[in-house]
């Protein structure tokens, strides 16, 4: 099988790493990729938002499967262009990707499917915003209706901060605050059959103790020792399958990766948000534990044959990923700084710990690897339990040198004491 992955982040590096280990994958390509992905896949320059260009590249490479990683190309309809060229693609249509592209659309689908979620208002004027903020009170949850690269949500007790964020958005969803721990659960679907993966928890705030601004995610772990063993089945029955069924009923079937961000509240499970693609950094830990070869699963989803797949196999190991971010992230990050220690991790920590690249580029053909984004690296490790996985991940983190970089020191720390 020849596979083309679209994207350039740590999620795409995790996908490429898994498929590079898949015996059924004979050729692996990525566009545009990054410095780390170049070690496991052949890179190609392409505008990931240009569906025609992606489809043309897939045809040129004679790809048997195209995997669209990020949300922006999916919402832009890149998967549609590839499908129109007759090539199997893992990723929803542009219309179906509105589950992530529009918070208001997702709320409407959840209402139609009877999926439990937070009460909310969709606002477009300052007057509507003030009514919504008054209705719910603090803490205020304000979400940009459109794509915002994981940074469109503000949760604050400061009404002025909430109002300022809301007024800066063209259309905004303001909703009640959901208490309780958060869980990410991915499911692979062909539009009819839904196959859930293992749950993970990520850490959105920039600083230890869940302090600081929201980010795209500073780390993650799996499994969740504190979670109810029946959680996955309950979410499948009450959230994932009803949503896929509702999308099919509307004539916009959802095929690809459906990501449910959940709050486990005192009143039960509530959906915080849907995403239309693998989440970052949760993908890093979920794929670290998946032992079923990945490419065949994604191809079955693309071809509508998921029902024929054998049950997925999982390692009993735990996995932890720690994100190393640039100076000033999640503000405007500093880029162009050299990264050291990557060879040391590969030499001393493999196979239990490894580095997945996010915002990196190589300076020239054989030059040093440089930082090229806000989240630069995801250091991922496995172990017999979360304590061992944490120790291995942070041992590898200490080998990495990046001037001014930052990372959280408490990823999975609380959960490790409960495992």
Coordinates of C-alpha atoms in Angstrom, one line a residue:
X1 CA 0.0 0.0 0.0
X2 CA 1.3 3.5 -0.9
X3 CA 0.2 6.1 1.6
X4 CA 0.2 9.9 1.4
X5 CA -0.2 11.9 4.7
X6 CA -1.2 15.5 4.5
X7 CA 0.1 17.8 7.2
X8 CA 3.2 18.9 9.1
X9 CA 2.7 18.6 12.8
X10 CA 3.4 16.1 15.6
X11 CA 0.0 14.4 14.8
X12 CA 1.2 13.7 11.3
X13 CA 4.6 12.5 12.6
X14 CA 2.8 10.1 14.9
X15 CA 0.6 8.8 12.0
X16 CA 3.6 8.5 9.7
X17 CA 5.6 6.7 12.5
X18 CA 2.8 4.2 13.0
X19 CA 2.5 3.5 9.3
X20 CA 6.2 3.2 8.8
X21 CA 6.0 0.2 11.2
X22 CA 3.1 -1.3 9.2
X23 CA 4.2 -4.2 7.1
X24 CA 1.4 -3.5 4.5
X25 CA 2.8 0.0 3.8
X26 CA 5.3 -0.3 0.9
X27 CA 5.8 3.5 0.3
X28 CA 5.1 6.4 2.7
X29 CA 4.9 10.0 1.6
X30 CA 4.0 13.2 3.5
X31 CA 3.2 16.7 2.3
X32 CA 4.6 19.1 3.4
X33 CA 5.9 17.2 6.5
X34 CA 8.7 18.4 8.8
X35 CA 12.3 17.6 9.8
X36 CA 11.3 14.5 11.8
X37 CA 8.8 13.1 9.4
X38 CA 11.5 13.2 6.7
X39 CA 13.2 10.3 8.6
X40 CA 10.3 7.9 7.9
X41 CA 8.6 9.3 4.8
X42 CA 9.4 11.0 1.5
X43 CA 8.5 14.7 1.7
X44 CA 6.7 16.7 -1.0
X45 CA 6.0 20.4 -1.2
X46 CA 2.3 21.1 -1.5
X47 CA -0.2 23.6 -0.3
X48 CA -2.2 21.5 2.1
X49 CA -5.3 23.7 1.6
X50 CA -5.3 23.3 -2.2
X51 CA -7.5 20.2 -2.9
X52 CA -6.6 20.1 -6.6
X53 CA -2.8 20.2 -5.8
X54 CA -3.2 17.4 -3.2
X55 CA -5.3 15.3 -5.5
X56 CA -2.7 15.8 -8.3
X57 CA 0.1 14.7 -6.0
X58 CA -1.8 11.6 -4.9
X59 CA -2.3 10.7 -8.5
X60 CA 1.3 11.2 -9.4
X61 CA 2.4 9.1 -6.5
X62 CA -0.2 6.4 -7.4
X63 CA -1.3 6.6 -3.7
X64 CA -3.6 3.8 -2.5
X65 CA -4.7 5.9 0.5
X66 CA -4.5 9.6 1.4
X67 CA -4.7 10.6 5.1
X68 CA -5.6 14.3 5.7
X69 CA -4.3 15.2 9.1
X70 CA -5.2 18.8 10.0
X71 CA -8.6 20.4 10.3
X72 CA -8.1 23.4 8.0
X73 CA -7.7 21.2 4.8
X74 CA -10.6 19.1 5.8
X75 CA -12.9 22.1 6.2
X76 CA -11.6 23.4 2.9
X77 CA -12.8 20.3 1.2
X78 CA -9.4 18.7 0.4
X79 CA -10.8 15.2 1.0
X80 CA -13.6 15.9 -1.5
X81 CA -11.0 16.7 -4.2
X82 CA -9.1 13.5 -3.5
X83 CA -12.3 11.4 -3.5
X84 CA -13.3 13.0 -6.8
X85 CA -10.0 11.8 -8.3
X86 CA -11.0 8.2 -7.4
X87 CA -8.5 7.8 -4.6
X88 CA -9.5 6.4 -1.1
X89 CA -9.1 9.1 1.5
X90 CA -9.3 9.1 5.3
X91 CA -11.0 12.3 6.3
X92 CA -14.6 13.7 6.1
X93 CA -16.0 15.9 3.3
X94 CA -15.8 19.6 3.7
X95 CA -19.5 19.6 4.6
X96 CA -19.2 16.9 7.2
X97 CA -16.1 18.6 8.7
X98 CA -18.3 21.5 9.7
X99 CA -18.7 19.4 12.9
X100 CA -15.4 21.0 13.8
X101 CA -15.5 24.0 11.4
X102 CA -18.6 25.5 13.1
X103 CA -19.4 25.2 16.8
X104 CA -23.0 26.3 16.1
X105 CA -23.4 23.5 13.4
X106 CA -22.1 20.9 15.9
X107 CA -24.6 22.1 18.5
X108 CA -27.4 21.7 16.0
X109 CA -26.3 18.2 15.1
X110 CA -26.1 17.2 18.8
X111 CA -29.6 18.6 19.3
X112 CA -30.9 16.4 16.4
X113 CA -29.0 13.4 17.7
X114 CA -30.0 13.8 21.3
X115 CA -26.4 14.0 22.4
X116 CA -25.8 15.5 25.9
X117 CA -23.9 18.8 25.8
X118 CA -23.7 22.1 27.5
X119 CA -26.5 24.6 27.2
X120 CA -25.4 27.4 24.9
X121 CA -26.2 30.6 23.0
X122 CA -25.0 31.5 19.5
X123 CA -24.3 35.2 19.4
X124 CA -23.5 37.6 16.6
X125 CA -24.1 41.0 18.2
X126 CA -22.8 42.7 21.4
X127 CA -26.3 42.8 22.9
X128 CA -26.7 39.0 22.4
X129 CA -23.3 38.5 23.9
X130 CA -24.2 40.4 27.0
X131 CA -27.5 38.4 27.4
X132 CA -25.6 35.1 27.2
X133 CA -22.8 36.1 29.6
X134 CA -25.5 37.3 32.1
X135 CA -27.5 34.1 31.7
X136 CA -24.6 31.7 32.6
X137 CA -22.4 33.8 34.9
X138 CA -18.8 32.9 35.8
X139 CA -16.8 31.0 34.9
X140 CA -17.5 32.2 31.3
X141 CA -17.0 29.8 28.4
X142 CA -16.6 31.7 25.1
X143 CA -15.9 29.8 21.8
X144 CA -15.1 31.2 18.4
X145 CA -17.6 29.6 16.1
X146 CA -14.9 28.9 13.4
X147 CA -11.5 27.2 13.3
X148 CA -8.9 28.8 15.6
X149 CA -6.1 26.2 15.8
X150 CA -7.0 25.1 19.3
X151 CA -6.9 28.7 20.7
X152 CA -10.4 29.9 20.0
X153 CA -11.8 29.1 23.5
X154 CA -11.5 31.4 26.5
X155 CA -12.6 30.1 30.0
X156 CA -12.4 32.9 32.5
X157 CA -14.0 34.4 35.6
X158 CA -13.4 37.9 34.2
X159 CA -16.5 39.1 32.4
X160 CA -14.5 41.9 30.6
X161 CA -12.0 39.3 29.2
X162 CA -14.9 37.1 28.1
X163 CA -16.7 40.0 26.5
X164 CA -13.6 41.1 24.7
X165 CA -13.0 37.6 23.2
X166 CA -16.6 37.3 22.2
X167 CA -16.7 40.7 20.5
X168 CA -13.5 39.8 18.5
X169 CA -15.3 36.9 16.9
X170 CA -17.6 37.2 14.0
X171 CA -19.9 34.6 15.5
X172 CA -19.5 33.1 18.9
X173 CA -20.9 30.3 21.0
X174 CA -21.3 31.1 24.8
X175 CA -22.1 28.1 27.0
X176 CA -22.5 26.9 30.5
X177 CA -19.3 25.8 32.3
X178 CA -19.0 22.0 32.6
X179 CA -17.4 20.8 35.8
X180 CA -15.5 17.5 36.1
X181 CA -12.4 15.9 34.4
X182 CA -12.1 16.1 30.6
X183 CA -11.5 13.1 28.4
X184 CA -10.7 12.8 24.7
X185 CA -12.1 9.8 22.8
X186 CA -11.4 9.2 19.2
X187 CA -13.5 7.0 16.9
X188 CA -12.8 5.8 13.4
X189 CA -15.9 5.7 11.2
X190 CA -16.9 4.9 7.6
X191 CA -20.1 6.8 8.0
X192 CA -22.1 3.8 9.4
X193 CA -19.8 1.7 11.6
X194 CA -18.1 3.4 14.5
X195 CA -14.9 1.9 16.0
X196 CA -13.8 3.7 19.2
X197 CA -10.1 4.0 20.1
X198 CA -8.7 4.2 23.7
X199 CA -9.4 7.3 25.7
X200 CA -6.8 9.9 26.6
X201 CA -6.5 13.1 28.6
X202 CA -4.7 16.2 27.4
X203 CA -3.5 19.3 29.2
X204 CA -4.7 22.6 27.5
X205 CA -3.2 25.2 29.9
X206 CA 0.3 26.4 29.3
X207 CA 1.6 26.1 32.9
X208 CA 1.8 23.5 35.6
X209 CA -1.3 23.1 37.8
X210 CA -3.5 24.1 34.8
X211 CA -2.5 27.7 35.1
X212 CA -1.9 30.2 32.3
X213 CA -3.5 30.6 28.9
X214 CA -5.2 27.9 26.7
X215 CA -2.9 26.2 24.2
X216 CA -3.3 23.6 21.5
X217 CA -2.2 21.1 24.1
X218 CA 0.9 20.7 26.3
X219 CA 0.9 16.9 26.8
X220 CA -1.3 13.8 27.2
X221 CA -1.5 10.4 28.6
X222 CA -3.4 7.1 28.2
X223 CA -4.9 4.9 29.6
X224 CA -7.0 6.7 32.3
X225 CA -6.8 4.7 35.5
X226 CA -9.5 6.8 37.2
X227 CA -12.1 6.4 34.4
X228 CA -15.1 4.0 34.6
X229 CA -14.3 0.8 32.6
X230 CA -17.7 1.3 30.8
X231 CA -16.8 4.8 29.7
X232 CA -15.9 3.9 26.1
X233 CA -19.1 1.9 25.5
X234 CA -21.3 4.6 27.1
X235 CA -19.7 7.3 24.8
X236 CA -20.1 5.0 21.8
X237 CA -23.8 4.5 22.6
X238 CA -24.8 8.0 23.7
X239 CA -22.5 10.3 21.7
X240 CA -20.5 8.7 18.8
X241 CA -23.0 6.4 17.1
X242 CA -25.9 8.8 17.4
X243 CA -23.8 11.6 15.9
X244 CA -22.7 9.5 12.9
X245 CA -26.3 8.3 12.4
X246 CA -27.6 11.9 12.5
X247 CA -25.0 13.0 10.0
X248 CA -26.0 10.2 7.7
X249 CA -29.7 11.1 8.1
X250 CA -28.9 14.7 7.1
X251 CA -27.3 13.5 3.9
X252 CA -23.8 14.5 5.0
X253 CA -22.3 11.2 6.1
X254 CA -19.2 11.6 8.3
X255 CA -16.3 9.3 7.3
X256 CA -12.9 9.6 9.0
X257 CA -11.9 10.4 12.6
X258 CA -14.6 11.7 14.9
X259 CA -13.1 13.2 18.1
X260 CA -15.3 13.8 21.1
X261 CA -14.0 16.2 23.7
X262 CA -15.9 15.2 26.9
X263 CA -16.5 16.4 30.4
X264 CA -17.4 13.8 33.0
X265 CA -19.7 15.9 35.1
X266 CA -21.8 15.2 38.2
X267 CA -24.8 14.9 35.9
X268 CA -23.1 12.5 33.5
X269 CA -21.1 12.7 30.3
X270 CA -21.4 16.0 28.3
X271 CA -19.8 16.8 24.9
X272 CA -17.5 19.9 25.1
X273 CA -16.7 19.8 21.4
X274 CA -16.3 17.7 18.3
X275 CA -13.2 17.6 16.1
X276 CA -13.1 16.1 12.6
X277 CA -9.5 14.7 12.9
X278 CA -7.0 13.1 15.2
X279 CA -6.2 15.4 18.1
X280 CA -2.8 16.7 19.0
X281 CA -1.2 15.7 21.5
X282 CA -3.6 12.8 22.2
X283 CA -2.8 11.0 19.0
X284 CA 0.7 10.6 20.1
X285 CA -0.2 8.5 23.2
X286 CA -3.2 6.6 21.6
X287 CA -1.1 5.4 18.6
X288 CA 1.7 4.5 21.0
X289 CA -0.6 1.9 22.5
X290 CA -2.3 0.6 19.3
X291 CA -0.8 -2.7 18.1
X292 CA -3.2 -3.4 15.2
X293 CA -1.5 -2.0 12.0
X294 CA -2.9 1.4 11.4
X295 CA -3.0 1.7 7.6
X296 CA -5.5 -1.1 7.2
X297 CA -7.9 0.5 9.7
X298 CA -7.8 3.8 7.9
X299 CA -8.3 2.2 4.5
X300 CA -11.3 0.2 5.8
X301 CA -12.8 3.5 6.9
X302 CA -12.1 5.1 3.6
X303 CA -13.6 2.1 1.7
X304 CA -16.7 1.7 3.9
X305 CA -15.6 -1.8 5.2
X306 CA -15.0 -1.1 8.9
X307 CA -17.7 -3.7 9.9
X308 CA -15.4 -6.4 8.4
X309 CA -12.5 -5.4 10.6
X310 CA -11.3 -7.6 13.5
X311 CA -11.5 -6.0 17.0
X312 CA -8.5 -3.6 17.5
X313 CA -5.6 -4.8 19.6
X314 CA -4.0 -2.6 22.3
X315 CA -0.9 -2.8 24.4
X316 CA -1.3 -2.9 28.2
X317 CA 1.4 -0.3 28.5
X318 CA 0.8 3.3 29.4
X319 CA 1.9 6.2 27.3
X320 CA 2.8 9.8 28.1
X321 CA 3.7 12.7 25.8
X322 CA 5.2 16.0 26.9
X323 CA 5.2 19.0 24.5
X324 CA 8.2 21.2 24.2
X325 CA 7.1 24.6 23.1
X326 CA 8.9 27.7 21.9
X327 CA 9.6 30.8 23.9
X328 CA 6.4 32.9 24.3
X329 CA 4.0 30.2 23.1
X330 CA 0.9 30.4 22.9
X331 CA 1.7 34.0 22.0
X332 CA 3.8 34.8 18.9
X333 CA 6.5 32.1 19.2
X334 CA 10.2 32.7 18.6
X335 CA 11.4 30.5 15.8
X336 CA 14.7 29.6 14.1
X337 CA 16.5 28.4 17.2
X338 CA 18.6 25.2 16.9
X339 CA 17.5 22.0 18.6
X340 CA 20.0 19.7 20.2
X341 CA 19.8 16.3 21.8
X342 CA 17.6 14.5 19.3
X343 CA 20.4 12.0 18.5
X344 CA 21.0 11.4 22.2
X345 CA 17.3 10.5 22.7
X346 CA 17.4 8.1 19.8
X347 CA 20.6 6.5 21.0
X348 CA 19.8 6.3 24.7
X349 CA 16.0 6.2 25.2
X350 CA 14.7 4.1 22.2
X351 CA 12.5 2.2 21.8
X352 CA 10.6 3.3 25.0
X353 CA 10.9 7.0 24.3
X354 CA 11.1 8.9 21.1
X355 CA 10.6 12.4 19.7
X356 CA 7.8 13.4 17.4
X357 CA 8.4 16.7 15.5
X358 CA 5.7 19.4 15.3
X359 CA 7.1 22.9 14.4
X360 CA 10.6 22.0 13.0
X361 CA 12.5 22.5 9.8
X362 CA 16.0 21.5 8.7
X363 CA 18.5 24.4 7.9
X364 CA 19.6 23.2 4.5
X365 CA 19.9 19.6 3.4
X366 CA 22.2 18.4 6.1
X367 CA 22.1 21.3 8.5
X368 CA 20.8 21.5 12.1
X369 CA 17.1 21.1 13.0
X370 CA 15.5 24.5 13.9
X371 CA 12.3 25.4 15.7
X372 CA 9.6 26.6 13.3
X373 CA 6.5 26.9 15.3
X374 CA 4.8 27.3 18.7
X375 CA 4.7 23.6 19.7
X376 CA 8.1 22.3 18.6
X377 CA 8.4 18.7 19.7
X378 CA 6.3 16.0 21.4
X379 CA 8.4 13.7 23.5
X380 CA 6.5 10.4 23.8
X381 CA 7.3 7.4 26.0
X382 CA 5.7 4.1 27.0
X383 CA 6.1 2.0 30.2
X384 CA 4.5 -0.7 32.3
X385 CA 2.4 2.0 34.1
X386 CA 2.0 5.8 34.0
X387 CA 4.8 6.3 36.5
X388 CA 7.4 4.5 34.4
X389 CA 6.1 6.2 31.2
X390 CA 6.4 9.6 32.8
X391 CA 9.9 8.9 34.0
X392 CA 11.0 7.8 30.6
X393 CA 9.4 10.8 28.9
X394 CA 10.9 13.4 31.2
X395 CA 14.3 11.7 31.1
X396 CA 14.2 12.2 27.3
X397 CA 13.0 15.8 27.7
X398 CA 16.1 16.6 29.7
X399 CA 18.3 15.7 26.8
X400 CA 16.6 18.2 24.5
X401 CA 18.2 21.6 24.1
X402 CA 16.1 24.6 22.8
X403 CA 16.9 28.1 24.0
X404 CA 14.0 29.7 25.8
X405 CA 11.8 26.6 25.5
X406 CA 9.0 25.6 27.9
X407 CA 7.2 22.5 29.0
X408 CA 4.9 21.4 31.7
X409 CA 6.4 19.2 34.5
X410 CA 3.1 17.7 35.7
X411 CA 1.8 15.8 32.7
X412 CA 0.0 12.7 34.1
X413 CA 1.5 13.3 37.5
X414 CA -1.9 13.1 39.4
X415 CA -3.1 10.1 37.3
X416 CA 0.2 8.2 37.9
X417 CA -0.6 8.2 41.7
X418 CA -4.0 6.7 41.0
X419 CA -2.7 3.8 38.7

